[in-house]
XYZ file of C-alpha atoms in Angstrom:
743
model
C 0.000 0.000 0.000
C 1.124 3.383 -0.810
C -0.387 4.953 2.160
C -0.806 2.768 5.217
C -3.302 3.719 7.925
C -2.222 3.088 11.411
C -4.770 1.671 14.017
C -3.580 1.702 17.536
C -5.737 -1.094 19.221
C -5.006 -3.665 21.948
C -5.256 -7.251 20.978
C -6.811 -8.077 24.383
C -9.705 -6.249 26.126
C -10.776 -7.317 29.610
C -14.303 -6.390 30.661
C -16.167 -6.897 33.872
C -19.940 -6.835 34.224
C -20.881 -3.669 32.335
C -24.292 -2.156 31.868
C -25.821 -1.783 28.439
C -24.936 1.374 26.451
C -21.880 1.863 28.627
C -18.661 3.183 27.095
C -16.134 0.369 27.288
C -13.240 1.446 25.021
C -12.007 4.117 22.523
C -10.336 3.173 19.235
C -7.424 5.411 18.228
C -6.088 5.553 14.642
C -4.590 8.053 12.097
C -3.938 8.529 8.375
C -0.334 9.466 7.416
C -1.696 11.712 4.765
C -3.725 13.506 7.334
C -7.092 12.447 6.050
C -9.990 11.789 8.422
C -10.439 8.175 9.396
C -13.606 6.166 9.875
C -13.928 3.404 12.534
C -16.057 0.300 12.209
C -16.875 -3.071 13.909
C -18.031 -6.058 11.869
C -19.497 -9.308 13.261
C -19.979 -12.565 11.525
C -23.500 -13.223 10.294
C -25.677 -14.986 12.882
C -23.565 -13.947 15.891
C -24.552 -11.480 18.586
C -23.409 -7.934 18.159
C -22.085 -7.133 21.613
C -20.432 -3.798 20.723
C -20.972 -0.714 18.598
C -18.440 2.033 17.676
C -18.766 5.706 16.878
C -17.425 6.000 13.283
C -15.700 9.359 13.850
C -14.748 9.326 17.532
C -13.946 5.622 17.920
C -15.935 5.216 21.155
C -16.959 1.577 21.704
C -20.226 0.905 23.660
C -21.850 -2.322 24.912
C -25.082 -3.298 23.143
C -25.706 -6.840 24.503
C -25.511 -8.305 28.012
C -22.355 -10.261 28.697
C -22.497 -13.536 30.600
C -19.168 -15.056 31.598
C -20.807 -18.316 32.598
C -21.947 -18.758 28.952
C -19.040 -17.116 27.036
C -15.871 -15.964 28.733
C -14.269 -14.219 25.670
C -15.412 -12.523 22.406
C -13.483 -11.824 19.183
C -14.473 -8.498 17.635
C -13.286 -7.492 14.060
C -12.483 -3.770 14.080
C -11.689 -1.633 11.007
C -10.307 1.835 10.093
C -10.632 3.538 6.725
C -9.916 6.894 5.062
C -12.697 6.357 2.603
C -10.373 4.703 0.030
C -8.295 2.244 1.922
C -9.486 0.054 4.797
C -7.588 -1.917 7.434
C -9.290 -4.735 9.454
C -7.930 -6.387 12.618
C -9.408 -8.741 15.263
C -9.608 -7.668 18.888
C -9.968 -10.333 21.612
C -12.246 -9.318 24.489
C -11.863 -11.283 27.771
C -14.982 -11.223 30.075
C -14.245 -11.273 33.791
C -16.717 -12.691 36.426
C -19.274 -10.729 38.561
C -21.271 -12.196 41.471
C -24.526 -12.577 39.599
C -25.347 -16.264 40.239
C -27.104 -17.900 43.221
C -25.924 -21.137 44.784
C -27.992 -24.076 43.602
C -28.653 -27.260 45.614
C -27.885 -30.527 43.872
C -29.950 -33.748 44.077
C -33.077 -32.174 45.568
C -35.512 -32.910 47.132
C -33.800 -34.178 50.259
C -35.746 -36.984 52.020
C -34.057 -39.239 54.522
C -35.332 -42.043 56.808
C -33.707 -42.229 60.213
C -34.444 -44.908 62.858
C -35.542 -43.485 66.140
C -32.743 -45.256 67.977
C -30.002 -43.526 65.929
C -27.314 -42.311 68.370
C -27.010 -38.576 68.988
C -24.311 -36.870 66.874
C -24.739 -39.272 63.975
C -24.661 -37.847 60.430
C -27.823 -38.483 58.514
C -27.374 -36.498 55.235
C -24.837 -34.502 53.160
C -26.191 -31.693 51.048
C -24.388 -30.180 48.035
C -24.762 -26.740 46.412
C -22.884 -25.166 43.469
C -22.290 -21.527 42.461
C -21.117 -20.876 38.821
C -19.383 -17.731 39.846
C -15.648 -17.824 40.467
C -13.670 -16.454 43.291
C -15.405 -15.524 46.510
C -18.726 -15.357 44.711
C -18.432 -19.019 43.871
C -17.635 -20.284 47.379
C -20.667 -21.804 49.247
C -21.332 -22.238 53.010
C -24.314 -23.875 54.746
C -26.473 -23.035 57.789
C -29.886 -23.917 59.255
C -32.666 -21.401 58.891
C -33.919 -21.967 62.444
C -31.863 -23.319 65.309
C -34.592 -22.964 67.946
C -35.985 -26.286 69.254
C -34.290 -28.232 66.512
C -32.694 -31.622 66.968
C -30.153 -31.196 64.117
C -26.979 -29.300 63.236
C -25.076 -28.881 59.869
C -21.407 -28.545 59.067
C -20.774 -25.066 57.630
C -18.435 -26.097 54.818
C -19.127 -29.767 54.136
C -22.928 -29.594 54.333
C -23.186 -32.726 56.519
C -26.455 -32.807 58.573
C -26.164 -34.473 61.984
C -28.364 -35.202 65.060
C -27.469 -32.871 67.884
C -25.302 -34.512 70.513
C -27.791 -33.640 73.237
C -30.945 -34.799 71.385
C -32.517 -38.024 70.206
C -35.352 -39.035 67.946
C -38.632 -40.502 69.230
C -41.174 -41.917 66.847
C -43.968 -41.782 69.452
C -43.450 -38.053 69.922
C -42.711 -36.944 66.378
C -42.797 -39.101 63.284
C -41.193 -36.555 60.935
C -38.951 -33.497 61.121
C -38.532 -30.728 58.557
C -35.261 -28.795 58.405
C -34.575 -25.799 56.106
C -30.910 -25.456 54.974
C -29.544 -22.195 53.567
C -26.655 -22.129 51.025
C -24.801 -18.774 50.922
C -22.014 -17.625 48.569
C -18.993 -15.556 49.555
C -20.279 -12.338 47.983
C -18.797 -10.095 45.283
C -19.247 -6.997 43.118
C -22.308 -6.655 40.925
C -22.864 -3.416 38.995
C -20.697 -1.581 41.423
C -22.307 -2.915 44.603
C -21.366 -5.737 46.925
C -23.866 -8.601 46.564
C -24.396 -11.888 48.501
C -26.697 -14.560 47.117
C -28.484 -17.351 49.084
C -30.654 -20.362 48.323
C -32.663 -22.710 50.542
C -33.738 -26.309 50.502
C -35.979 -28.317 52.855
C -34.872 -31.652 54.222
C -37.619 -34.117 55.272
C -36.447 -36.486 57.988
C -38.759 -39.464 58.552
C -38.317 -41.192 61.897
C -38.511 -44.961 61.636
C -40.189 -46.709 64.543
C -38.439 -49.468 66.417
C -39.733 -51.789 69.127
C -38.840 -49.735 72.154
C -42.243 -48.718 73.643
C -44.518 -50.873 75.825
C -48.269 -51.209 75.177
C -50.462 -48.209 76.040
C -53.960 -48.466 77.585
C -56.658 -46.207 76.133
C -59.068 -43.974 78.119
C -57.752 -44.518 81.605
C -58.956 -44.774 84.337
C -61.258 -47.792 84.012
C -64.498 -48.235 85.993
C -66.915 -51.129 85.651
C -70.243 -51.791 87.397
C -72.022 -54.963 88.398
C -75.718 -54.408 89.114
C -77.590 -56.544 91.567
C -79.579 -58.159 88.725
C -76.510 -58.955 86.589
C -76.315 -62.625 85.553
C -73.126 -64.752 85.608
C -71.194 -64.641 82.306
C -72.191 -61.035 81.627
C -69.533 -58.737 80.222
C -68.776 -55.992 82.751
C -66.101 -53.928 81.020
C -63.634 -54.038 78.110
C -60.092 -52.706 78.253
C -58.215 -51.547 75.132
C -54.422 -51.281 74.686
C -52.190 -50.804 71.647
C -48.486 -51.286 70.916
C -46.586 -48.124 71.728
C -44.523 -48.632 68.569
C -47.211 -47.579 66.132
C -44.933 -47.696 63.102
C -44.488 -51.450 63.402
C -47.011 -52.643 65.975
C -47.241 -56.085 67.540
C -50.413 -57.817 68.706
C -51.585 -57.445 72.356
C -52.718 -60.124 74.803
C -54.607 -59.422 78.080
C -54.634 -61.161 81.454
C -55.912 -60.505 85.022
C -52.890 -60.474 87.268
C -54.520 -59.769 90.631
C -57.707 -58.689 92.432
C -60.430 -60.866 90.929
C -60.801 -63.345 93.834
C -62.027 -65.820 91.231
C -65.142 -63.737 90.521
C -63.982 -62.252 87.172
C -62.166 -63.427 84.032
C -60.849 -61.586 80.943
C -60.762 -62.449 77.245
C -57.063 -62.516 76.308
C -57.649 -61.170 72.823
C -60.549 -58.657 73.154
C -59.884 -57.524 76.728
C -63.539 -58.086 77.820
C -63.972 -58.602 81.608
C -66.673 -61.118 82.540
C -68.337 -61.728 85.931
C -68.245 -65.397 86.953
C -70.356 -65.526 90.136
C -73.890 -64.493 90.972
C -74.111 -61.004 92.486
C -75.315 -62.467 95.775
C -72.011 -64.384 96.023
C -69.788 -61.357 95.487
C -67.644 -60.838 98.548
C -66.908 -57.137 98.014
C -68.710 -54.024 96.900
C -65.594 -52.799 95.071
C -62.996 -54.904 93.184
C -59.616 -53.581 91.980
C -58.640 -55.750 88.982
C -55.018 -55.495 87.785
C -54.942 -56.073 84.005
C -51.700 -56.765 82.083
C -51.306 -56.071 78.313
C -48.304 -57.839 76.641
C -46.825 -57.385 73.129
C -46.462 -60.579 71.081
C -44.250 -60.567 68.001
C -45.290 -62.328 64.747
C -43.157 -65.281 65.678
C -44.965 -65.591 69.064
C -42.316 -64.088 71.277
C -43.689 -62.030 74.193
C -42.263 -58.584 74.396
C -42.857 -55.522 76.522
C -45.958 -55.229 78.701
C -47.994 -52.663 80.699
C -50.454 -52.846 83.618
C -53.735 -50.994 84.350
C -56.268 -51.046 87.187
C -59.966 -51.645 86.522
C -62.303 -50.682 89.386
C -65.466 -52.776 89.408
C -68.264 -51.638 91.755
C -71.313 -53.532 92.830
C -74.317 -51.276 92.141
C -77.566 -51.640 93.989
C -80.711 -50.821 92.012
C -82.520 -47.670 93.039
C -85.739 -49.249 94.306
C -86.093 -47.622 97.740
C -87.109 -43.999 98.375
C -85.861 -42.102 101.454
C -87.954 -42.838 104.564
C -88.489 -40.758 107.736
C -88.483 -42.492 111.114
C -89.631 -41.354 114.511
C -89.135 -42.979 117.901
C -91.688 -45.669 117.056
C -90.792 -46.428 113.451
C -91.684 -44.894 110.075
C -93.558 -41.641 110.531
C -94.667 -38.817 108.232
C -95.985 -36.306 110.796
C -94.084 -34.708 113.658
C -95.507 -32.176 116.149
C -93.826 -29.882 118.672
C -95.117 -27.280 121.131
C -92.739 -24.438 122.007
C -92.727 -20.850 123.244
C -92.486 -18.008 120.774
C -89.205 -16.204 120.078
C -86.692 -18.890 121.039
C -82.997 -17.892 120.734
C -81.588 -18.037 117.236
C -79.437 -21.119 116.762
C -81.464 -23.177 119.230
C -82.083 -26.790 118.267
C -85.629 -28.134 118.343
C -84.778 -31.007 120.646
C -88.376 -32.167 120.888
C -88.210 -33.352 117.270
C -86.424 -36.696 116.922
C -86.351 -37.481 113.220
C -84.196 -39.985 111.360
C -84.075 -40.425 107.585
C -82.814 -43.523 105.778
C -82.456 -44.806 102.217
C -81.986 -48.581 101.936
C -80.235 -48.338 98.571
C -76.469 -48.202 98.213
C -74.009 -45.733 96.771
C -75.333 -42.892 94.677
C -78.877 -44.235 94.929
C -78.795 -43.515 98.640
C -77.634 -39.905 98.284
C -80.392 -37.374 98.733
C -81.003 -33.759 99.627
C -82.991 -32.447 102.639
C -84.869 -29.160 102.697
C -87.758 -27.478 104.511
C -90.708 -26.087 102.564
C -92.773 -23.442 104.334
C -92.349 -19.874 105.639
C -88.884 -18.925 104.468
C -85.833 -18.419 106.670
C -87.424 -19.433 109.975
C -85.743 -22.816 110.410
C -82.925 -24.609 108.654
C -82.322 -28.309 108.478
C -79.005 -30.062 109.119
C -77.530 -31.948 107.325
C -78.292 -30.639 103.890
C -77.031 -33.700 101.992
C -77.393 -37.257 103.341
C -75.793 -40.512 102.260
C -77.791 -43.565 103.366
C -78.868 -42.436 106.849
C -78.716 -39.387 109.127
C -80.219 -37.865 112.270
C -82.102 -34.687 111.298
C -81.583 -31.500 113.310
C -83.802 -28.433 112.876
C -82.299 -25.139 114.040
C -84.026 -21.777 114.669
C -82.780 -19.221 112.159
C -85.220 -16.307 112.563
C -86.524 -15.875 116.100
C -88.547 -12.742 115.285
C -90.702 -14.671 112.797
C -91.838 -17.089 115.532
C -94.443 -14.674 116.845
C -97.550 -15.986 118.570
C -99.447 -12.852 117.575
C -98.863 -13.739 113.888
C -98.967 -17.523 113.957
C -100.351 -19.865 116.571
C -99.363 -22.830 114.450
C -96.725 -23.263 111.742
C -96.651 -26.139 109.285
C -93.569 -27.173 107.315
C -92.876 -29.972 104.885
C -89.602 -31.816 105.230
C -88.547 -33.095 101.795
C -85.938 -35.734 101.010
C -85.137 -35.868 97.274
C -82.525 -38.079 95.632
C -79.781 -36.155 93.875
C -77.968 -38.235 91.263
C -80.588 -40.751 90.244
C -82.801 -40.574 87.176
C -85.818 -41.682 89.240
C -85.453 -38.802 91.757
C -87.301 -40.715 94.459
C -88.516 -38.489 97.309
C -90.400 -38.564 100.601
C -92.289 -35.953 102.606
C -92.931 -35.475 106.320
C -95.164 -32.808 107.892
C -93.728 -30.838 110.808
C -96.286 -28.931 112.880
C -95.057 -26.294 115.366
C -97.534 -25.060 118.013
C -96.483 -21.730 119.516
C -97.159 -20.674 123.102
C -97.574 -17.001 123.924
C -95.155 -14.977 126.062
C -95.388 -11.431 127.283
C -93.267 -10.002 124.482
C -95.367 -6.948 123.588
C -96.020 -3.771 125.488
C -99.305 -1.876 125.303
C -99.430 0.544 122.389
C -101.608 3.633 122.246
C -103.721 4.210 119.175
C -102.094 7.643 118.875
C -98.932 9.231 120.155
C -100.917 12.172 121.477
C -104.520 13.103 122.204
C -106.090 16.553 121.904
C -109.160 17.476 123.969
C -111.214 20.626 124.560
C -113.441 21.302 127.553
C -115.418 24.434 128.497
C -114.222 26.196 131.586
C -117.672 26.024 133.199
C -117.695 22.192 133.070
C -118.415 20.711 136.493
C -115.979 18.442 138.311
C -115.938 14.837 137.091
C -116.658 15.804 133.468
C -115.393 13.590 130.633
C -112.358 15.031 128.872
C -111.133 12.398 126.406
C -110.805 8.624 126.123
C -107.411 7.090 125.386
C -107.022 3.591 123.983
C -104.071 1.226 124.146
C -103.814 -2.318 122.824
C -101.595 -5.139 124.014
C -101.482 -7.914 121.425
C -100.464 -10.530 123.984
C -103.066 -13.013 125.122
C -104.614 -13.694 128.524
C -103.542 -11.628 131.506
C -100.572 -10.327 129.516
C -102.971 -8.549 127.175
C -104.837 -6.656 129.937
C -104.009 -2.956 130.036
C -104.082 -0.636 133.066
C -104.158 3.140 132.557
C -102.716 5.824 134.817
C -101.635 9.434 134.631
C -97.863 9.656 134.418
C -96.206 12.661 136.035
C -98.004 15.993 136.379
C -101.732 16.286 135.783
C -103.126 14.230 138.667
C -104.199 17.379 140.574
C -106.674 18.364 137.874
C -107.474 15.150 136.014
C -107.974 11.483 136.748
C -108.225 8.421 134.464
C -110.250 5.250 134.687
C -107.635 2.487 134.946
C -109.741 0.065 132.901
C -111.504 2.135 130.254
C -108.926 4.877 129.737
C -111.518 7.673 130.063
C -110.009 10.877 131.467
C -112.175 12.997 133.803
C -111.651 16.193 135.673
C -111.162 15.807 139.391
C -114.451 16.238 141.340
C -113.025 19.235 143.111
C -111.265 20.704 140.071
C -112.382 24.122 138.808
C -111.275 25.168 135.352
C -110.708 28.792 134.537
C -109.501 29.753 131.087
C -108.399 33.157 132.356
C -106.036 31.498 134.842
C -104.801 28.487 132.809
C -106.139 27.543 129.431
C -103.649 24.818 128.418
C -102.843 21.516 130.130
C -100.592 18.739 128.914
C -99.613 15.568 130.692
C -98.740 11.934 129.965
C -100.854 8.838 130.386
C -99.293 5.420 130.852
C -100.628 2.076 129.695
C -98.944 -0.953 131.281
C -99.537 -4.659 131.419
C -99.351 -7.030 134.337
C -95.555 -7.302 134.172
C -94.959 -3.562 134.019
C -94.275 -3.193 130.298
C -95.707 0.154 129.360
C -95.884 2.942 126.835
C -96.738 6.635 127.130
C -98.943 9.039 125.220
C -99.226 12.780 125.661
C -102.564 14.471 126.259
C -103.193 18.125 125.379
C -106.263 19.731 127.006
C -107.508 23.161 126.002
C -109.913 24.965 128.353
C -112.475 26.809 126.274
C -113.407 30.280 127.461
C -117.060 31.145 128.093
C -118.502 34.594 128.638
C -118.741 34.324 132.392
C -117.473 37.787 133.453
C -119.283 41.122 133.423
C -117.552 44.256 132.219
C -115.981 46.150 135.130
C -115.016 49.742 135.482
C -111.454 50.208 136.454
C -112.469 52.563 139.301
C -115.088 52.406 142.078
C -116.773 55.758 141.277
C -119.149 55.163 138.417
C -120.601 58.676 138.164
C -118.768 61.944 137.947
C -119.673 65.515 137.482
C -118.463 66.700 134.155
C -118.516 69.876 132.247
C -120.331 69.583 128.998
C -118.039 69.750 126.073
C -115.079 68.202 128.003
C -113.949 64.768 126.749
C -114.423 61.983 129.267
C -112.718 58.554 129.133
C -114.827 55.675 130.355
C -113.271 52.173 130.510
C -115.092 48.922 131.160
C -113.211 45.701 131.726
C -114.548 42.420 130.517
C -112.946 39.074 130.776
C -114.710 37.825 127.705
C -113.100 37.320 124.266
C -114.623 40.534 122.886
C -113.060 42.586 125.638
C -109.770 40.829 125.164
C -109.894 41.557 121.451
C -110.619 45.254 122.061
C -107.787 45.480 124.534
C -105.371 43.841 122.130
C -106.367 46.111 119.243
C -106.522 49.396 121.108
C -103.069 50.224 119.797
C -103.902 48.980 116.309
C -107.098 50.743 115.228
C -106.811 49.560 111.626
C -107.084 45.953 112.745
C -110.183 46.736 114.824
C -111.628 48.686 111.918
C -111.054 45.775 109.582
C -112.762 43.313 111.915
C -115.666 45.726 112.442
C -116.014 46.207 108.709
C -116.144 42.451 108.231
C -118.846 42.061 110.842
C -120.897 44.889 109.328
C -120.571 43.408 105.836
C -121.683 40.045 107.141
C -124.737 41.583 108.809
C -125.565 43.542 105.665
C -125.417 40.356 103.605
C -127.687 38.537 106.055
C -130.125 41.476 106.070
C -130.225 41.670 102.279
C -130.782 37.933 102.096
C -133.665 38.039 104.620
C -135.204 41.089 102.913
C -135.032 39.362 99.537
C -136.710 36.264 100.896
C -139.467 38.300 102.552
C -139.959 40.368 99.422
C -140.610 37.354 97.251
C -142.734 35.754 99.925
C -144.962 38.831 100.256
C -145.125 39.261 96.522
C -146.645 35.792 96.115
C -149.096 36.228 98.989
C -151.302 39.170 100.025
C -151.291 38.110 103.670
C -150.050 40.734 106.025
C -147.541 39.279 108.436
C -147.460 40.621 112.004
C -144.044 42.188 111.466
C -145.236 43.997 108.339
C -148.706 44.805 109.441
C -149.925 48.308 108.587
C -153.177 49.804 109.770
C -154.713 52.195 107.317
C -157.430 54.699 107.959
C -159.701 56.333 105.679
C -158.580 59.704 104.914
C -160.639 62.393 106.643
C -160.776 65.976 106.314
C -158.221 67.609 108.476
C -159.607 69.064 111.662
C -158.165 71.613 113.905
C -157.471 70.101 117.267
C -156.797 71.741 120.544
C -153.888 70.267 122.360
C -154.564 69.197 125.911
C -152.379 70.282 128.746
C -151.712 66.723 129.718
C -149.995 66.201 126.429
C -147.500 68.852 127.331
C -146.583 67.364 130.690
C -143.036 66.144 130.966
C -142.914 62.438 131.638
C -139.892 60.246 131.881
C -139.679 58.031 128.908
C -138.320 54.536 128.778
C -136.401 55.202 125.633
C -134.807 58.377 124.478
C -136.177 57.730 121.038
C -139.683 58.391 122.395
C -138.778 62.002 123.107
C -139.052 62.829 119.471
C -142.082 62.834 117.250
C -141.766 62.411 113.531
C -143.819 63.710 110.659
C -144.368 61.096 108.019
C -145.321 61.833 104.472
C -146.104 59.467 101.668
C -146.492 61.941 98.971
C -143.112 61.314 97.435
C -142.729 57.561 98.143
C -143.848 54.529 96.179
C -144.501 51.101 97.747
C -141.808 48.848 96.298
C -143.252 45.654 97.875
C -146.508 45.957 95.892
C -148.496 44.626 98.851
C -150.912 47.583 99.217
C -149.094 48.731 102.347
C -148.271 52.331 102.681
C -144.901 53.479 103.878
C -144.649 56.519 106.029
C -141.461 58.443 105.568
C -140.114 60.209 108.584
C -138.817 63.746 108.644
C -136.020 64.950 110.853
C -137.234 64.982 114.467
C -138.401 68.170 116.078
C -136.637 69.185 119.207
C -138.697 68.664 122.370
C -140.109 71.793 123.880
C -138.801 73.256 127.071
C -140.719 72.529 130.234
C -144.061 74.310 129.646
C -145.459 77.086 131.769
C -149.224 76.860 131.593
C -151.230 77.869 129.847
C -149.502 76.911 126.682
C -151.254 76.462 123.442
C -149.179 74.903 120.710
C -149.495 75.806 117.191
C -152.013 73.900 115.288
C -150.628 71.316 112.909
C -152.282 69.441 110.218
C -152.516 65.678 110.790
C -151.847 63.444 107.834
C -154.199 60.756 109.128
C -151.686 57.874 108.836
C -150.356 55.640 111.608
C -146.995 53.976 111.906
C -146.622 50.214 111.794
C -147.253 48.020 114.815
C -143.500 47.571 115.253
C -143.085 51.300 115.722
C -144.403 53.760 118.304
C -148.203 54.106 118.708
C -148.041 57.577 120.201
C -149.973 60.206 118.341
C -147.492 62.345 116.541
C -148.260 66.026 116.178
C -146.341 67.943 113.649
C -145.356 71.419 114.671
C -144.256 74.028 112.360
C -140.766 74.338 113.698
C -137.874 75.960 112.070
C -135.306 73.190 111.554
C -132.248 75.046 112.631
C -129.259 73.419 114.151
C -128.639 75.844 117.060
C -132.185 75.548 118.420
C -132.010 71.730 118.542
C -128.663 71.717 120.355
C -129.878 74.190 123.014
C -132.950 72.048 123.751
C -130.883 68.863 124.158
C -128.390 70.521 126.484
C -131.158 71.949 128.667
C -132.890 68.612 129.009
C -129.680 66.775 129.899
C -128.749 69.400 132.446
C -132.107 69.079 134.245
C -131.825 65.268 134.325
C -128.303 65.408 135.767
C -129.262 67.839 138.541
C -132.233 65.710 139.482
C -130.087 62.571 139.697
C -127.510 64.282 141.871
C -130.184 65.490 144.318
C -131.570 61.971 144.629
C -128.115 60.538 145.383
C -127.511 63.225 147.940
């Protein structure tokens, strides 16, 4: 060649595990003529193209994954050209190892059979694992996944599995063991990181049984029963045993070693126990049969054996109920007489009761209880086996009260507990109670309230008290008396409880209006109770008003205020005295009284109005005498009319002039009403001869309930000063006359 291109390339290229598209090498070449060169890589047809090159820069990149375990070197034809001439050379690429492979176990699965009597420490299996990596990544070590409660160990480098020196295999406890073994490489670089790979395999260890375990009895303990009607030759019980070496079992033979006393036999093959004698010939109620089970090999050689105890009980049939017995034999009624309220815990010794069940064992076990008023007595014992003496104990003394019950009846029950028949018996217990003096008299009320007028004579009834003693006989008789103060004024009938005033007692509400004292009710033994009695003395109007001074009449000057006081010991006087400083209270009471009277008056007037309206009868109280009207005559007043006479009532000193001209009869009963005019002042003492002025008479008379004096109307000037002068003169004359008479 005229012009030779130079390619500077190594004949050997060593690569480790490189990622795809990674830059692995740079080709370097030149043209002596200075022309640009072009790089290229050519692979044979059908082969993998592991590399690619940049035609201008010469950078070589990886395009396919490299696997040393499949191909440890690659020949790559590389070329350089200036566009006219081309040079081709082969480059040899060596692939180094990376830790990218896991260890793999060989000859899996691992299953091994080991006899249970293999000595501890014996090797039972060797495992093998390979890693295709080289160097540390290809070295393999072994370990167990779990070392807790395992019976095996493994050699780290050889992979030999052994039984632990301190353990042994037992087919009867565990027939198989499963051990997981881990294979681990030594680790190495992978893609720039340190990587360790592991694999696991499970080893199944089957334990092979050997004849090293005696026979085993099933469902211990054993109990058999012989009933009183069981016939000879009857099967009582069957025992079952098996060879303890279940992997390779031998047959079992049975035999009774001890305890049968010739009354029982056993089938050597089935293990069935059979009674030989009649039940009446059995010497015991309980037999302890010792049964032996022996292994027999196929060639008839007896091997290991085991023993078990079979308890056989004689069972009586439940054909007898519990029975109560007294002193004279079977009895179903018991009676006792006792005083009420015995001490709690006391035994009723008068009751002698025995209970018995003729059956045996569980058939003779029964329960005792009392049926009746609850929690008064309790029975001992509560549970009986065969026979017992019954004791009845007082539990609630307060409930044994003669006042509530004179006779108590209980039923004593005996009921079997564990039998399907539940036989039972009943006995009646009758308790007659005797009374004691356990109650005190009790008053019907804690206090009594009585009222008695102060003018009641001595020996008057005040109130009756009542007390009851619930005891019987003499203990229930009650005697009354006054307790403490009160005997000076009152006395009580000891039998009836009626309280009287003392014959000489005088009650006075003004002196003492309230009494309280206690009365006592006691029985014959002195048990008693008290009640309080409150007695109120009612005031009666038995005192006259009294002036607070002895002189009842005094000379006074007219027009001077005079204070006159009258004392009364009645309630009205007391009220006035109490309200003298509170006039509004007195005014209110007075107003109430007046309103009440007005209401009563209106009611009576209304009734009379309607009564008179329905009837034209003239009642005496409403009677009116009418005269025919006459012509008025002039009358001459007689001197006797003008004489001054003392009148019984001051109202008679005045005469009224009645006129009906301006009044209408509202009762519509044809009666006329005479209206009165203000009274005329009485004339001064006359000096004869005196002739009064003539007045016209209206011809009408007042009613019969009014005054019948003939009224003469005088033409008098109704002036206030004239009336007052006349009244003063008259009063003055009366006072002087009275004083002369007293003198």
